[in-house]
Coordinates of C-alpha atoms and ligand atoms in Angstrom, one line a residue:
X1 CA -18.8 -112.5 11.8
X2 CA -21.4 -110.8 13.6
X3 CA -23.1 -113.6 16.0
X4 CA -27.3 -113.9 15.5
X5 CA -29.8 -114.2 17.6
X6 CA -32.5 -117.2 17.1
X7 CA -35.9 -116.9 18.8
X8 CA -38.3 -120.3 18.2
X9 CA -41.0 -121.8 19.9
X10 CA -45.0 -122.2 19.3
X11 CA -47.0 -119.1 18.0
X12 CA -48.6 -120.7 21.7
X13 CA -48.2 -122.5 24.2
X14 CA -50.9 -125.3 23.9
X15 CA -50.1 -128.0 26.5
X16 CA -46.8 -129.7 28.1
X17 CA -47.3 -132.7 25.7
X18 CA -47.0 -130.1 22.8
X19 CA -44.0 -128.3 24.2
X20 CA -42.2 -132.3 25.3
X21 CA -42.2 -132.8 21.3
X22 CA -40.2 -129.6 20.4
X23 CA -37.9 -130.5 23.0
X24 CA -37.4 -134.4 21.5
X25 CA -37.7 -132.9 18.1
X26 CA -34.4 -131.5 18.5
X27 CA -32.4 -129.5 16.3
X28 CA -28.4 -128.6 15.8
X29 CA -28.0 -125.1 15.5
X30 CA -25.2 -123.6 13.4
X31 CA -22.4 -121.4 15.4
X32 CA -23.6 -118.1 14.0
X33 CA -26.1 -118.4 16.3
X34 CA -24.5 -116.6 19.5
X35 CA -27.9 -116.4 21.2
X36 CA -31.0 -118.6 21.3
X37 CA -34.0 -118.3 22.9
X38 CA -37.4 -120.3 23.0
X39 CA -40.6 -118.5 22.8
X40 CA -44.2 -119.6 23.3
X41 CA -47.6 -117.1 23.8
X42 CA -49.5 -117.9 26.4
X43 CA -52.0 -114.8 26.2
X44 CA -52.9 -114.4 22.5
X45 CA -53.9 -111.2 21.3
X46 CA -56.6 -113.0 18.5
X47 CA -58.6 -110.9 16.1
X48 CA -61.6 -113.4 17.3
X49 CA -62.8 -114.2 20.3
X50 CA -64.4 -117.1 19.2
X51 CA -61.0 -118.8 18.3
X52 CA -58.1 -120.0 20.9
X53 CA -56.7 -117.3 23.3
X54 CA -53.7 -119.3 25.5
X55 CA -53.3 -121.1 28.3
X56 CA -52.7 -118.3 30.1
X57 CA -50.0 -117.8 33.3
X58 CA -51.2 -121.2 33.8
X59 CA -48.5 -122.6 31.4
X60 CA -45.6 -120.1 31.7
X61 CA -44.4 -122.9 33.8
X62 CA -44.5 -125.7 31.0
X63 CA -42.4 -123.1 29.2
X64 CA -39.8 -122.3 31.2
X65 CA -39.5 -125.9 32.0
X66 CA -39.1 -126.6 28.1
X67 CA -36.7 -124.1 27.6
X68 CA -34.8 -125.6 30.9
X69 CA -35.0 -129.1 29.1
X70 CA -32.9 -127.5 26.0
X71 CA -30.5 -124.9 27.7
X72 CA -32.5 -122.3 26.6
X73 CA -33.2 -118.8 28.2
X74 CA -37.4 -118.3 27.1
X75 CA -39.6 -115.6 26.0
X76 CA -43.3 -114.6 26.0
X77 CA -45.8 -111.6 24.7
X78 CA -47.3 -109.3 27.2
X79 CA -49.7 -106.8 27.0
X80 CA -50.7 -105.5 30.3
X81 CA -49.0 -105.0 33.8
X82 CA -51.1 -108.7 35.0
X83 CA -49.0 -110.4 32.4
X84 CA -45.8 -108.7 33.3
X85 CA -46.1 -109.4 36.8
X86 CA -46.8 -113.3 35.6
X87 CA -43.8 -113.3 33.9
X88 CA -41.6 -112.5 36.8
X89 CA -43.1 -114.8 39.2
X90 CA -42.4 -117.1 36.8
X91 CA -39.0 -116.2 35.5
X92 CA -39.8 -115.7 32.4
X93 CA -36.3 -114.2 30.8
X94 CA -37.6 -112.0 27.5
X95 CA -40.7 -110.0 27.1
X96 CA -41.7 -108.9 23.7
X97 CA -44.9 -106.2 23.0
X98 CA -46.7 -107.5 20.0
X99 CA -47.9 -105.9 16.7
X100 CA -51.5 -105.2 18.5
X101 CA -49.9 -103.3 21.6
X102 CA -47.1 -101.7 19.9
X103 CA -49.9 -99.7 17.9
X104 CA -50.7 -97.8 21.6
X105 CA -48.5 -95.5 23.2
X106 CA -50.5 -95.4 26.3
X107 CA -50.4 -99.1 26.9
X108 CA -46.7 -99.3 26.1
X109 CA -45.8 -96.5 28.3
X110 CA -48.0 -98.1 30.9
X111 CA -45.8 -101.8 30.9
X112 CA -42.6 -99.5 30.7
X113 CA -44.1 -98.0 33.8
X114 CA -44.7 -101.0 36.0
X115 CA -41.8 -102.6 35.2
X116 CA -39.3 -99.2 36.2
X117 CA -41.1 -99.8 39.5
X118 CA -40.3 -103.1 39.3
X119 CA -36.9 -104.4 41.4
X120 CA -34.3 -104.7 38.9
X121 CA -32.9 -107.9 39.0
X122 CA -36.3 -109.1 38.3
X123 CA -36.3 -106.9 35.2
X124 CA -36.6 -108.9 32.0
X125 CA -32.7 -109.8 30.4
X126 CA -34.3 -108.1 27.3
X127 CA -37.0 -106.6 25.9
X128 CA -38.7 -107.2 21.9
X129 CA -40.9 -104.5 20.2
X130 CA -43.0 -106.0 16.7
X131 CA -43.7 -103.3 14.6
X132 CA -46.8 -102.0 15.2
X133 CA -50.2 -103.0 13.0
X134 CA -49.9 -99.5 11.1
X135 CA -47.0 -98.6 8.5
X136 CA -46.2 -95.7 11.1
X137 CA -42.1 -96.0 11.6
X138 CA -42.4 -93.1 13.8
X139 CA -45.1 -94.8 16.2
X140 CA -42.1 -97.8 16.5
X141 CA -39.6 -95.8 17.4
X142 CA -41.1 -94.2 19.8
X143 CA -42.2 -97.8 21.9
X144 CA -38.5 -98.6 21.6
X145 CA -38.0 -95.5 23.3
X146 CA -40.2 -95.7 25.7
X147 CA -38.8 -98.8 26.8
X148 CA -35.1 -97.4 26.6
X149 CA -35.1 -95.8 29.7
X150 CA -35.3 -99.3 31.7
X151 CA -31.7 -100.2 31.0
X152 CA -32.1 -103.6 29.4
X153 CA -31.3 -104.4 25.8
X154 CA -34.3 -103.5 23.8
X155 CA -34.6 -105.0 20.5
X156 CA -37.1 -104.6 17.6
X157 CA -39.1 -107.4 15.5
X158 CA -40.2 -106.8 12.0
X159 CA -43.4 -108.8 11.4
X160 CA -44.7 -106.6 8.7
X161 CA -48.5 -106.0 8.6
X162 CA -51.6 -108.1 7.4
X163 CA -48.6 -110.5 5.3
X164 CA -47.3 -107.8 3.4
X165 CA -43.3 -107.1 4.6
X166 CA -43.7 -103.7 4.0
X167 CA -40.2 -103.6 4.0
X168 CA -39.0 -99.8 4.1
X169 CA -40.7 -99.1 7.3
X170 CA -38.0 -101.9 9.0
X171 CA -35.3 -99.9 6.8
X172 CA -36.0 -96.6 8.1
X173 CA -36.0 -97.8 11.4
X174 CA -32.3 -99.7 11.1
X175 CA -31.1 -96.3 9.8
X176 CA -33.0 -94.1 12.5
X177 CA -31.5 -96.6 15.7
X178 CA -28.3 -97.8 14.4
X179 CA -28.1 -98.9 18.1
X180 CA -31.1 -101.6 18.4
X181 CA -31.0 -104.9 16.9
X182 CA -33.3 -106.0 14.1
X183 CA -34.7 -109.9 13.9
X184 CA -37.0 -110.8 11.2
X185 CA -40.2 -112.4 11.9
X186 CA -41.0 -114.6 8.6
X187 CA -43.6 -115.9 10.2
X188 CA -46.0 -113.7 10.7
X189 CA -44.4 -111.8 7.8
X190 CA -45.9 -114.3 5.3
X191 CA -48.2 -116.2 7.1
X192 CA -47.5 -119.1 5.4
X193 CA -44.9 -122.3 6.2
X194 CA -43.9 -122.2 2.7
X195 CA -42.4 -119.2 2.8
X196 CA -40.5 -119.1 6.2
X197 CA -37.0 -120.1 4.6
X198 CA -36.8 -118.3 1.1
X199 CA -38.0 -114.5 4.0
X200 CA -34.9 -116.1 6.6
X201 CA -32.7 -116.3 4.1
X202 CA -33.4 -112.5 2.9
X203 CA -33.2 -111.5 6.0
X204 CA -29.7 -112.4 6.5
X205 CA -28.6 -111.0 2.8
X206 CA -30.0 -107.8 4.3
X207 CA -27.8 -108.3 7.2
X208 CA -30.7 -108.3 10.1
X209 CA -29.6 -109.4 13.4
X210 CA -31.5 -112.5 14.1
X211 CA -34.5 -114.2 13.4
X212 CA -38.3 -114.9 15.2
X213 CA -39.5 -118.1 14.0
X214 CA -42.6 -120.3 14.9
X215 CA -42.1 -123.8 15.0
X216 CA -45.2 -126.9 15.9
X217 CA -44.9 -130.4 16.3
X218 CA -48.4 -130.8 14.1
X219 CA -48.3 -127.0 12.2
X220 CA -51.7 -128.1 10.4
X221 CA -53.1 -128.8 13.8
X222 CA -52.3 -125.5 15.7
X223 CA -54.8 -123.9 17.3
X224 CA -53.3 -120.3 16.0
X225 CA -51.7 -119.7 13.0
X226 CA -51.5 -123.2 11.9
X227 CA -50.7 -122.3 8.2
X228 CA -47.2 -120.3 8.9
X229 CA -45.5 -122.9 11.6
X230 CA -42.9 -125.1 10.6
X231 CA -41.6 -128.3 12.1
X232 CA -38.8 -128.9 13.7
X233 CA -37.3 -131.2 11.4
X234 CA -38.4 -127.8 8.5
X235 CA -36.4 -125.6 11.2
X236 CA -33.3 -127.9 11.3
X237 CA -33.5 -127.8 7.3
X238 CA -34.0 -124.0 7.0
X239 CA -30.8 -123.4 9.1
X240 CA -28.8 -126.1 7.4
X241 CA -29.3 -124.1 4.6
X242 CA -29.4 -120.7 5.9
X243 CA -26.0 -118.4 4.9
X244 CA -25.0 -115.5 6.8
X245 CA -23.4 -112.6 4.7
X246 CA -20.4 -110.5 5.9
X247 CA -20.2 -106.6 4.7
X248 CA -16.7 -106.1 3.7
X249 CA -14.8 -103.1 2.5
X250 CA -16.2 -102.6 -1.2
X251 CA -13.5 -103.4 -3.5
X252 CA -12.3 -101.2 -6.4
X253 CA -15.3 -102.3 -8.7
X254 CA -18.2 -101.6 -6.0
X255 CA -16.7 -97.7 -5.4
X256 CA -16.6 -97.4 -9.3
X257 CA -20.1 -98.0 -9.3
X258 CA -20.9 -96.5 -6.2
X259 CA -19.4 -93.3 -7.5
X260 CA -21.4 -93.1 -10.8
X261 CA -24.1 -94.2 -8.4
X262 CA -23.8 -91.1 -6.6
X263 CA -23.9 -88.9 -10.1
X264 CA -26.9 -89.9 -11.4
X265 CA -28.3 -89.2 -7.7
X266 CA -26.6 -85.7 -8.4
X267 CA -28.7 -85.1 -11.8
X268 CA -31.8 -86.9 -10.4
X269 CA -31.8 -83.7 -7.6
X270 CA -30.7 -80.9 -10.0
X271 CA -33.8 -82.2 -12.7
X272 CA -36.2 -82.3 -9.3
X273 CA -35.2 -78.8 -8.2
X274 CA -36.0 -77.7 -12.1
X275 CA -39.0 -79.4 -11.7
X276 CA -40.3 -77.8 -9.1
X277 CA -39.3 -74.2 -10.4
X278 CA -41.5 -74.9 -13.1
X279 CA -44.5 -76.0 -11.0
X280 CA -44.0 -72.9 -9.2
X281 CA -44.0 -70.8 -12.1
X282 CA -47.4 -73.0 -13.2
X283 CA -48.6 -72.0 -9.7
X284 CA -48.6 -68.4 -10.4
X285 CA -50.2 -69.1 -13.7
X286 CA -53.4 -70.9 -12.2
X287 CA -53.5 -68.4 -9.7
X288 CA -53.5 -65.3 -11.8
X289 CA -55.9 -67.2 -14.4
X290 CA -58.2 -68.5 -10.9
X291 CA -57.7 -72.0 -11.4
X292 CA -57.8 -74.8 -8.8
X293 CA -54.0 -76.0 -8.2
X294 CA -54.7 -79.6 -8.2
X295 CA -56.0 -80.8 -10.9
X296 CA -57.4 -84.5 -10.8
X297 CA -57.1 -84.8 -14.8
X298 CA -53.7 -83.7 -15.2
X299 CA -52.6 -85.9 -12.3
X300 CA -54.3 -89.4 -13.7
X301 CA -52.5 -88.3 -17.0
X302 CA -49.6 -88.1 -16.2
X303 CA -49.4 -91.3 -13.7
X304 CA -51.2 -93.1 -16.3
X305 CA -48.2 -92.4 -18.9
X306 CA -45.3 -92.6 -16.3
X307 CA -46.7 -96.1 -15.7
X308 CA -47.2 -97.4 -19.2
X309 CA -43.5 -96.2 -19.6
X310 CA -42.7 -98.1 -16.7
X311 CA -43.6 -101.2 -17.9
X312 CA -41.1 -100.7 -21.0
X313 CA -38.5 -100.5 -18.8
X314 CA -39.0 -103.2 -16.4
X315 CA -40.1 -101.1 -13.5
X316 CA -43.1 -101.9 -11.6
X317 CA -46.3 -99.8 -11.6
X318 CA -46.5 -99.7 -7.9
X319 CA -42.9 -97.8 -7.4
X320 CA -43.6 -95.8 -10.8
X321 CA -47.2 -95.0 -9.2
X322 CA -45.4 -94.3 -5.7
X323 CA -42.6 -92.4 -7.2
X324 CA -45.0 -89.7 -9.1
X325 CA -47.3 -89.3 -6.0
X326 CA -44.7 -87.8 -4.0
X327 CA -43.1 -86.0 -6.7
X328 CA -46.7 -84.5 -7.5
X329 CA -47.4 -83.9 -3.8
X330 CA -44.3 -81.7 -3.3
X331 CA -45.5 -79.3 -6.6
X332 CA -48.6 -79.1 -5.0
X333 CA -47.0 -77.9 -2.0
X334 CA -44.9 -75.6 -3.9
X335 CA -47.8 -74.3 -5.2
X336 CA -49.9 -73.9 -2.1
Ligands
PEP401 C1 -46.9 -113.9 17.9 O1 -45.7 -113.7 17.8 O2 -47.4 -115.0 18.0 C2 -47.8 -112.7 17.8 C3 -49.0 -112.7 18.1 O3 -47.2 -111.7 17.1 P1 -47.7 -110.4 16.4 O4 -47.8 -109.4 17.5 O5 -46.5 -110.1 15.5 O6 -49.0 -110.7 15.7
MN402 MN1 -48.3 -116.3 15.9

């Protein structure tokens, strides 16, 4: 079995009497785990400034000292050079870009920057990229990438945006960059404590490679994101629980359906490229007759049905709805 990677600490770092409780609070981790780390932000990137934004470098000490305590290598967010250079006066072992820095190329190329100028032994032992606040897979990639360069492992953190998992984007990106390890976040995914084990657990059944979880001594008291910490008694629990799935080869019965899988993929392509014939042929229609190509009408019609038909089969409007948009987008290309 493939070994995971744990990450789990505070959403922040909030004092050393905070940080002294998850270290007493302490939890046995299961053997699947082949790398741990603790985390803890000390500069928070809030949406308010009225409302609690870290310590600062100020407590990057208490943190490493924690993570001493346990055995554990630790990790913090950065967002500019001054935090970087922070981090490796304090030895801060993992870096990882958050969702609101990921978003800008020219601030991610700047940190990759400073630290290739940066001695290398005083390089970070890895590097984490959170999807960025916009479903923009491409925009993702491309932080990785600019972080590639520096020769450390670089891993990727699917957080999803504003509590929806948004779950494709992390998909595309696995089968994009085979190469970079993907941990869930469930987290920030949900944004809710309740929610943290059933997300962990799908994020093993869809074979990620590890998991970012925030734990808290008091979660209700937390001065950021009190509703989606757990305990660490809830942590120790979650990973009691937690089962780790092995891919195998598929047996005779999975490539039986796999193959028919793959016919009804083949007719699904051959009715799309009949289709689109007949859109084209419609095209020349509306253009000999002078009529506008899309047609607002015709499109709520025949969304409005798909859906209703939908729901006789069990599917759900919003992949029906999704479905028909891009099929209808690529006619009206055709017939641009
Ligand atoms: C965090 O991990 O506490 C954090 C701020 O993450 P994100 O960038 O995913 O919001
Ligand atoms: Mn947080």
């Amino acid at each position: 079995m493939k070994e995971k990677i744990l990450i789990f600490g505070p959403c922040a770092v909030e004092s050393e009497q905070q940080l002294a409780e998850i270290v007493a609070g302490k939890c046995i981790l299961p053997d699947f785990f082949g790398q741990i780390i603790f985390r803890g932000g000390v500069w928070k990137p809030r949406t308010s400034p009225q409302t609690f934004q870290g310590i600062g470098d100020k407590a990057l000490p208490w943190l490493k000292n924690a993570g001493q305590k346990m055995g554990y290598p630790v990790a913090t967010e950065v967002a500019n050079t001054q935090h970087i250079q922070a981090c490796v006066e304090a030895g801060v072992d993992y870096c990882w870009i958050g969702a609101r820095t990921s978003v800008n190329p020219i601030l991610v190329q700047e940190l990759a920057d400073y630290w290739q100028q940066i001695p290398r032994e005083q390089l970070p032992k890895g590097i984490l990229v959170k999807n960025p606040m916009a479903q923009d897979v491409a925009l993702w990639m491309g932080a990785v990438e600019r972080l590639q360069t520096l020769g450390v492992p670089i891993w990727a953190i699917h957080r999803g945006i504003n509590h929806k998992a948004c779950w494709g984007m992390a998909f595309e990106f696995r089968q994009k960059k085979h190469d970079i390890p993907m941990l869930l976040d469930p987290s920030h995914i949900s944004g809710d404590a309740q929610m943290v084990a059933q997300l962990a657990q799908q994020a093993m059944d869809l074979d990620y490679d590890g998991l970012m979880i925030e734990v808290h001594p008091h979660p209700t008291e937390a001065l950021s994101d009190a509703k989606q910490q757990i305990t660490m008694n809830q942590l120790q629990t979650l990973l009691n629980t937690l089962i780790v799935r092995t891919t195998n080869t598929p047996n005779k019965s999975m490539l039986e359906l796999r193959e028919q899988i793959d016919e009804i993929d083949d007719e699904l392509w051959n009715l799309l490229v009949k289709r689109l014939e007949l859109s084209r042929q419609i095209g020349k229609i509306k253009k000999e007759n002078n009529e506008p190509i899309l047609q607002v009408n015709r499109l709520d019609n025949i969304i409005q049905q798909r859906i209703e038909w939908g729901k006789k089969h069990q599917l759900p409007s919003g992949f029906v709805e999704q479905m028909m948009h891009l099929i209808h987008e690529q006619s009206v290309e055709e017939q641009m």
